[in-house]
Tab-separated table of C-alpha atoms in Angstrom:
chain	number	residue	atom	x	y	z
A	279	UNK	CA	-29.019	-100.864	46.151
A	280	UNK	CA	-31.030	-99.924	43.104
A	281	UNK	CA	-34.933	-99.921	43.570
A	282	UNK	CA	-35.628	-103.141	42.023
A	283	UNK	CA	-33.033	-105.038	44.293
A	284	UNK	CA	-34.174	-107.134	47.311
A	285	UNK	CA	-34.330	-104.980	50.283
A	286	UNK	CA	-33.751	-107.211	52.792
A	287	UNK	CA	-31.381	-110.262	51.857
A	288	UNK	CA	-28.752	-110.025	54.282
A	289	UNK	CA	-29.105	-107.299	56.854
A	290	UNK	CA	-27.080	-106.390	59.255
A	291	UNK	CA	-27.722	-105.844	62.718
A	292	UNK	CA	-24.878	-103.801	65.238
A	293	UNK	CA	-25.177	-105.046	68.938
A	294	UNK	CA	-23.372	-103.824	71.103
A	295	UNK	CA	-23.366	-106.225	74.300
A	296	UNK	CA	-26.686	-103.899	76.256
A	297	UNK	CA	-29.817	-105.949	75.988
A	298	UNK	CA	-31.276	-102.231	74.200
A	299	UNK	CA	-29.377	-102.837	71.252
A	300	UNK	CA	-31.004	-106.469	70.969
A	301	UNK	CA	-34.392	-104.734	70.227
A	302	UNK	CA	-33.852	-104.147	66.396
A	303	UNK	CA	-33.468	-107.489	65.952
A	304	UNK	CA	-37.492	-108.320	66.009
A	305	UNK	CA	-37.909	-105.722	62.911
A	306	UNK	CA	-34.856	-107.308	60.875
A	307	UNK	CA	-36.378	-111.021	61.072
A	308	UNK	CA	-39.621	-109.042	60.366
A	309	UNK	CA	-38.118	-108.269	56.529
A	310	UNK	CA	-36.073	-111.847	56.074
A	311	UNK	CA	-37.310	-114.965	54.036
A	312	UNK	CA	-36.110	-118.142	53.430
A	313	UNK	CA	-32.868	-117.515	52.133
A	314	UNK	CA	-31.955	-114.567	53.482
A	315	UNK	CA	-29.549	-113.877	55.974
A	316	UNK	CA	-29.217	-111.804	59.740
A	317	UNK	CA	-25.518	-110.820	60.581
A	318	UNK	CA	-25.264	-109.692	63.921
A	319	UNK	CA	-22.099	-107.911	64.720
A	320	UNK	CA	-20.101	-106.561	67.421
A	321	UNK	CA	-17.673	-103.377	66.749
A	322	UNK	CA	-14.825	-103.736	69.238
A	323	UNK	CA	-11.453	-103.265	70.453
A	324	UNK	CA	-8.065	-104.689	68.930
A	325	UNK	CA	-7.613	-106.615	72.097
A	326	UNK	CA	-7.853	-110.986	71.676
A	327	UNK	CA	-9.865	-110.687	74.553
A	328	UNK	CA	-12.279	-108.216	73.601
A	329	UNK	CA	-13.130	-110.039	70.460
A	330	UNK	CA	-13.726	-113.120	72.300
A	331	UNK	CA	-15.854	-111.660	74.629
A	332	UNK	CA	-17.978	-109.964	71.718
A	333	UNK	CA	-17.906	-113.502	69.847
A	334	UNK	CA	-19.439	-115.261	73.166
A	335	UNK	CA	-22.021	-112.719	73.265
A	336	UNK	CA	-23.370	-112.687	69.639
A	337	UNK	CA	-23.448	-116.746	69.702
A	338	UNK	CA	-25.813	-116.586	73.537
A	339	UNK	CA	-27.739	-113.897	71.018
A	340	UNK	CA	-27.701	-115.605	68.268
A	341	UNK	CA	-28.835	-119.117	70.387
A	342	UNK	CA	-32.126	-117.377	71.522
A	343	UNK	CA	-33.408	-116.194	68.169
A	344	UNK	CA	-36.383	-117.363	66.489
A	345	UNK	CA	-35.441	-117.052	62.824
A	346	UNK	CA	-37.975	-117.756	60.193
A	347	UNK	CA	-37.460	-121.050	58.118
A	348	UNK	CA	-34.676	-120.921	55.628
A	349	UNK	CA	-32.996	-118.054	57.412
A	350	UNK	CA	-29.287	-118.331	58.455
A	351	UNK	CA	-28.034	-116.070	61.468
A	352	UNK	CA	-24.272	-115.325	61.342
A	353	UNK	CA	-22.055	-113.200	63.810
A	354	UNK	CA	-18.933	-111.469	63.364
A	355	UNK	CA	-16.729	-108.907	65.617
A	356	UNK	CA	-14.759	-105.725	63.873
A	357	UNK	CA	-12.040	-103.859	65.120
A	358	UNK	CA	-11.995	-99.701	65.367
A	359	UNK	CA	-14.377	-97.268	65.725
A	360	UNK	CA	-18.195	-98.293	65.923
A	361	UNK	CA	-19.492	-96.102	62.593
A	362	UNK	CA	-16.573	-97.088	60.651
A	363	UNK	CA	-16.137	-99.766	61.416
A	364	UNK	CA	-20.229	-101.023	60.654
A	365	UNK	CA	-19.637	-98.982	57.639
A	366	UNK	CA	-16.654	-100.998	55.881
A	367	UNK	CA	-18.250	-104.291	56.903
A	368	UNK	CA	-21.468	-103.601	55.124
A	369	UNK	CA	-19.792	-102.776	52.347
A	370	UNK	CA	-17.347	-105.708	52.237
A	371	UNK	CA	-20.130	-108.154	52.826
A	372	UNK	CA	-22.697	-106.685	50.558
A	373	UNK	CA	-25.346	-105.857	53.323
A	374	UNK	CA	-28.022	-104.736	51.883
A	375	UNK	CA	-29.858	-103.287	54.818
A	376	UNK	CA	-28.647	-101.993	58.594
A	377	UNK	CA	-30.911	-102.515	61.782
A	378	UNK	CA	-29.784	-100.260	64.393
A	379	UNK	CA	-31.768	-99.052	67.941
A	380	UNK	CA	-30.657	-95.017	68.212
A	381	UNK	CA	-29.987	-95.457	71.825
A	382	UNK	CA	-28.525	-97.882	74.525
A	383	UNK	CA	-25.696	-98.261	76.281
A	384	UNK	CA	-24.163	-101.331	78.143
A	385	UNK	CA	-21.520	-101.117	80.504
A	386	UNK	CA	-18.493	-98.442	80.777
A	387	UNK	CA	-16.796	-98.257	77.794
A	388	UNK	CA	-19.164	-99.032	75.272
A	389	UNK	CA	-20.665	-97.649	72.217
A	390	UNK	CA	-23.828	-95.586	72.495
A	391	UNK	CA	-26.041	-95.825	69.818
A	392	UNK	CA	-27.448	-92.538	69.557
A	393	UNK	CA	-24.473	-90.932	67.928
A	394	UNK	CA	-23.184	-94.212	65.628
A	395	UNK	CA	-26.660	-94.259	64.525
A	396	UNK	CA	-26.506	-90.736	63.082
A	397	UNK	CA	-22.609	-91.371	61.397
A	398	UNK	CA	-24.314	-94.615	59.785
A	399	UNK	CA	-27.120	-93.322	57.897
A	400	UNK	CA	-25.344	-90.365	57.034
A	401	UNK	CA	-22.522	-92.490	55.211
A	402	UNK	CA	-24.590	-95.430	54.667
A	403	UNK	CA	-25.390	-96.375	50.503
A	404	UNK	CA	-27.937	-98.808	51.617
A	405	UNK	CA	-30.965	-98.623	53.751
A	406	UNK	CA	-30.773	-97.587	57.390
A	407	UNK	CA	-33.879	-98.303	59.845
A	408	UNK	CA	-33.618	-96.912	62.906
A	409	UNK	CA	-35.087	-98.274	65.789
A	410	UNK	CA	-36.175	-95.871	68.676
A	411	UNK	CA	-35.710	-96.695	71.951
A	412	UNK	CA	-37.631	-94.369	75.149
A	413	UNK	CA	-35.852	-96.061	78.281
A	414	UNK	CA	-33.743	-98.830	79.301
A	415	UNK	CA	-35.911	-101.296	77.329
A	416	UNK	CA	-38.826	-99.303	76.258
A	417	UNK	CA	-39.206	-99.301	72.551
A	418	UNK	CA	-41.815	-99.797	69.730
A	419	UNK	CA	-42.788	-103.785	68.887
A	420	UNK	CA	-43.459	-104.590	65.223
A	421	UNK	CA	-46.016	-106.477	65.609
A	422	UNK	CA	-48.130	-103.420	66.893
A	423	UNK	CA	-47.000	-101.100	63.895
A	424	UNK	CA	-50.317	-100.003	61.700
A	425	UNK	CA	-48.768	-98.570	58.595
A	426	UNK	CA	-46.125	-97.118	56.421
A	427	UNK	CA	-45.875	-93.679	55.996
A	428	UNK	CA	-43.832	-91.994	52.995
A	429	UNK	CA	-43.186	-87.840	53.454
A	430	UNK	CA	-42.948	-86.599	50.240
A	431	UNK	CA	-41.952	-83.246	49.306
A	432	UNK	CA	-43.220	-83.255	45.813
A	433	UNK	CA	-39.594	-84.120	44.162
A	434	UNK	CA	-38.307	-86.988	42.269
A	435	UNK	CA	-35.467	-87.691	44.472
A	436	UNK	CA	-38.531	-87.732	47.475
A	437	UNK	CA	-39.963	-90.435	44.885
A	438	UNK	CA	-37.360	-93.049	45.097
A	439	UNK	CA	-38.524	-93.901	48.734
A	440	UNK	CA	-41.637	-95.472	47.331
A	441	UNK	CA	-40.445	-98.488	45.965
A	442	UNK	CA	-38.852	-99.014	49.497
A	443	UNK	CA	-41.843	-98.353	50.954
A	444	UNK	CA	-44.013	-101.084	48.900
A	445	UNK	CA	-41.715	-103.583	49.904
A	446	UNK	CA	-41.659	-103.100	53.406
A	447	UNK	CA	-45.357	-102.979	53.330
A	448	UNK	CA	-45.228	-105.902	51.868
A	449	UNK	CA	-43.016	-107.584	54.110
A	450	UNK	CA	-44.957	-106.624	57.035
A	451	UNK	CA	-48.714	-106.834	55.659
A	452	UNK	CA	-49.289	-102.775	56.253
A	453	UNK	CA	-51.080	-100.092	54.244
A	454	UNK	CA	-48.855	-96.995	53.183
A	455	UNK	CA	-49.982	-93.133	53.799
A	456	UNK	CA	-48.390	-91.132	51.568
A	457	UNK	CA	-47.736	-87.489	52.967
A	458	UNK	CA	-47.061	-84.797	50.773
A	459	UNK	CA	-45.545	-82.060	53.150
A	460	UNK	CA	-45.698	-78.749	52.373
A	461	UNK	CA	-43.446	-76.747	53.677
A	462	UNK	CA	-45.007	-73.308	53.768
A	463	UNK	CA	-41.709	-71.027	54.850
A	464	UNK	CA	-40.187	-72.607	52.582
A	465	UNK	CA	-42.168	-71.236	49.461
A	466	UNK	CA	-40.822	-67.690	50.346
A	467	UNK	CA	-37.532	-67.732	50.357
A	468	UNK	CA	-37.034	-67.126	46.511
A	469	UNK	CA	-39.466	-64.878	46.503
A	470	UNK	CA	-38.322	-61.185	45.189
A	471	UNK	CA	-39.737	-58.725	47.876
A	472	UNK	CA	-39.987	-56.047	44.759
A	473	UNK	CA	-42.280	-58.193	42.786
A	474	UNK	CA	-44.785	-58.693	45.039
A	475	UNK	CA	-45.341	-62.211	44.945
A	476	UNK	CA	-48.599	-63.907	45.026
A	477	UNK	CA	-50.380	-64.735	48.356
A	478	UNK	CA	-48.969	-68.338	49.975
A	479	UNK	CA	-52.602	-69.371	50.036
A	480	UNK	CA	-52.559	-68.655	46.072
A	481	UNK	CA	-49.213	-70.475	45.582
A	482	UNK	CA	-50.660	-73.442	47.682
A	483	UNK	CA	-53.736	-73.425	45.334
A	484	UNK	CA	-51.740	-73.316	41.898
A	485	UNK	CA	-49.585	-76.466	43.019
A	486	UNK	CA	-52.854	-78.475	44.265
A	487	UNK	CA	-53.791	-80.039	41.134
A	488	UNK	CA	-50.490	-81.040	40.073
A	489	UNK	CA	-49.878	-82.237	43.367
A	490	UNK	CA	-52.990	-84.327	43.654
A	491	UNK	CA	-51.983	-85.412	39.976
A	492	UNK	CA	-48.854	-86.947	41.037
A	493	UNK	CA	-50.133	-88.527	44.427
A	494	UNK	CA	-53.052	-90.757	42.313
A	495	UNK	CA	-50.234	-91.751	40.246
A	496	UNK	CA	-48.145	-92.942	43.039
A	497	UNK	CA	-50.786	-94.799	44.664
A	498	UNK	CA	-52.004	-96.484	41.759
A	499	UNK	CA	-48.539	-98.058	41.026
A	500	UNK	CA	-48.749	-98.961	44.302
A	501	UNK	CA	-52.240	-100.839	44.194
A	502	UNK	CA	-50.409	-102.430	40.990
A	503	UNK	CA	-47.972	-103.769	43.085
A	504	UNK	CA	-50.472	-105.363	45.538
A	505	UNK	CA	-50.225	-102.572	48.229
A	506	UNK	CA	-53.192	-100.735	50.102
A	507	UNK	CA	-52.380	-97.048	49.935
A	508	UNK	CA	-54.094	-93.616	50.407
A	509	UNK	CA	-52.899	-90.222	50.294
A	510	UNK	CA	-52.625	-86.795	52.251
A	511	UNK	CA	-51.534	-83.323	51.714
A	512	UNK	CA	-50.431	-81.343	54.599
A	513	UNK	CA	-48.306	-78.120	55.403
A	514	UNK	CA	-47.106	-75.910	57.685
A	515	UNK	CA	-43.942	-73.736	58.653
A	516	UNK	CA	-41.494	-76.459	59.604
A	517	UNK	CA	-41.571	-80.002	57.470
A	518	UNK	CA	-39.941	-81.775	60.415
A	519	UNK	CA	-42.486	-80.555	62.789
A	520	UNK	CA	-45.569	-81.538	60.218
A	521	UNK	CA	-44.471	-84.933	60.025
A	522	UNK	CA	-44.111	-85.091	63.571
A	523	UNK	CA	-47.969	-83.937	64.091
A	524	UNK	CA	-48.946	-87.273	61.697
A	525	UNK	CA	-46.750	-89.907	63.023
A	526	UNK	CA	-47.002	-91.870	66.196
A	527	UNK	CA	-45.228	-95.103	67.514
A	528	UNK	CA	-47.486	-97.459	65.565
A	529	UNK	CA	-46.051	-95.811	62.291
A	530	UNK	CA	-42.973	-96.848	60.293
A	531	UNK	CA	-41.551	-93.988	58.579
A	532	UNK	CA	-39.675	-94.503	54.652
A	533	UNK	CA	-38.054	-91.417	53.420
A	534	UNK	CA	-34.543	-90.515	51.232
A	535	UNK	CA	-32.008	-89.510	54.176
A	536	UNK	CA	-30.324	-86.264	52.791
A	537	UNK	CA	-30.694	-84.182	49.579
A	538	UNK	CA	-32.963	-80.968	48.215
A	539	UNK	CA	-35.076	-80.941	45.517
A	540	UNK	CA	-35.142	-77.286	44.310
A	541	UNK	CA	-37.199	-74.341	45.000
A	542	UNK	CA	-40.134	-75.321	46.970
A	543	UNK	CA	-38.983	-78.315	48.401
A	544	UNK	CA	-37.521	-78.697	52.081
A	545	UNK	CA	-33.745	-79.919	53.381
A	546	UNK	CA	-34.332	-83.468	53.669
A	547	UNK	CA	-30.846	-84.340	55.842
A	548	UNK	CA	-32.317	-81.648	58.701
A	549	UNK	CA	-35.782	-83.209	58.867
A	550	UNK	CA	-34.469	-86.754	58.613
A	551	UNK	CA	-32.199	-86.287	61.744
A	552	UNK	CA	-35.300	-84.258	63.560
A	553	UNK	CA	-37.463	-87.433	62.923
A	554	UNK	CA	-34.855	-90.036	64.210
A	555	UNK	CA	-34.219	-87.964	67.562
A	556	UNK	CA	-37.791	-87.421	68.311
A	557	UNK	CA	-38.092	-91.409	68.326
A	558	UNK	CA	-41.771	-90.985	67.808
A	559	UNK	CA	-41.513	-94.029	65.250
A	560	UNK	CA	-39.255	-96.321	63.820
A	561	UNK	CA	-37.453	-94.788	60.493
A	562	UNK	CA	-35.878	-96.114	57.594
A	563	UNK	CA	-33.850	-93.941	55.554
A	564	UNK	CA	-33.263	-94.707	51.996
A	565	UNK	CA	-29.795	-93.417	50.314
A	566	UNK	CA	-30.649	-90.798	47.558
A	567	UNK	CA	-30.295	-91.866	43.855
A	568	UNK	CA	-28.488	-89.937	41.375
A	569	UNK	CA	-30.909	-88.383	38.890
């Protein structure tokens, strides 16, 4: 999906028959409009009966939704194994968004979420949000989430989250906080010992204007696209565990799932998959774009 396509206009939501796994489906109705479309599908066995069972299921699902106006609600059952199998069917029907919790398990036997979450977005060429879930049925509510907030490491390919980002905001009436991390072990490991590089503090200080530079730019294309955004610069040894430190449960997190920018910028598949097991907020990765 190229940044000027529709994020959400038919997104696809894997259940798996626990009642956790029904607990994305309040943040994909939260991105629909008229027109759109919310597939809910079950990944199951070859067996007739199996696929029966999951069909029966997704329709007493599908009965108790509350869609908005002009929104259709579909349901469809695969065969083979859960990732792959949510994979090829987003492709095939032209998803153009997955809504998956990263935990829950229903009875013996059947897919836990954690682990098919992670073989999703790693595969996935559209959007993944991931939903975290604490307990049983403990799990963020998007109608208590507060803002958007885009980690940036300073690197074009960081940059293509953004457009996301505005249009989720959008979606769900929220102000963006854009976070330029600075990853501070990372700025010395292309460092010659024998030169004697400069001080971090001085490196830090050299990179500050153009830094600030590029964050006014972002959020005035932002307040050109109707969105309420501010900015903040923050560092420390370990990206992952920065971003951590900002976010809470009221946040909804839009970064690029895997990729490196270059010297100076951190390893974007590590700290993705660090964010989405802490389940300290709900995270939508965004496929990287070629540059």
């Amino acid at each position: 999906m190229s940044n000027s396509e529709s994020l959400a206009h038919r997104v696809l939501v894997p259940i798996d028959r626990s009642e956790s796994s029904e607990r994305a489906i309040p943040f994909a109705l939260a991105l629909l409009s008229a027109g759109d479309s919310l597939v809910l599908l079950h990944a199951g066995s070859e067996r007739d009966t199996e696929t029966d069972v999951g069909l029966a299921h997704l329709g007493d699902v599908a009965s108790r939704i509350d869609a908005p106006e002009g929104v259709t609600i579909q349901v469809a059952v695969v065969n083979g194994k859960p990732a792959e199998a949510i994979h090829d069917f987003q492709v095939e029907t032209g998803a153009t968004a997955v809504v998956m919790t990263t935990s829950g398990r229903g009875a013996a036997g059947r897919l836990r979420f954690g682990s098919v979450a992670d073989q999703v977005f790693r595969s996935s060429a559209v959007p993944v949000i991931l939903v975290p879930l604490h307990g049983h049925l403990e799990g963020p509510s998007v109608h208590a989430l507060e803002r958007v907030v885009v980690p940036l490491d300073g690197s074009e390919r960081a940059d293509h989250a953004l457009p996301l980002a505005a249009q989720v905001a959008k979606r769900l009436g929220l102000p963006i906080t854009v976070l330029n991390v600075m990853e501070i072990s990372d700025l010395t490991k292309f460092d010659d010992p024998a030169q004697r590089p400069s001080p971090i503090e001085a490196i830090i200080a050299n990179d500050d204007a153009a830094v600030r530079e590029r964050l006014e730019a972002a959020i005035a294309d932002l307040d050109v696209q109707g969105v309420s955004a501010s900015w903040k610069i923050v560092s420390g040894n370990w990206a992952a565990q920065v971003i951590e430190d900002e976010i809470g449960q009221h946040d909804f997190v839009v970064m690029v799932s895997h990729g490196r920018g270059g010297v100076r910028r951190w390893l974007f598949g590590s700290v993705a998959e660090r964010l989405v097991h802490s389940g300290r907020s709900v995270v939508m990765l965004a496929p990287p774009v070629a540059e």
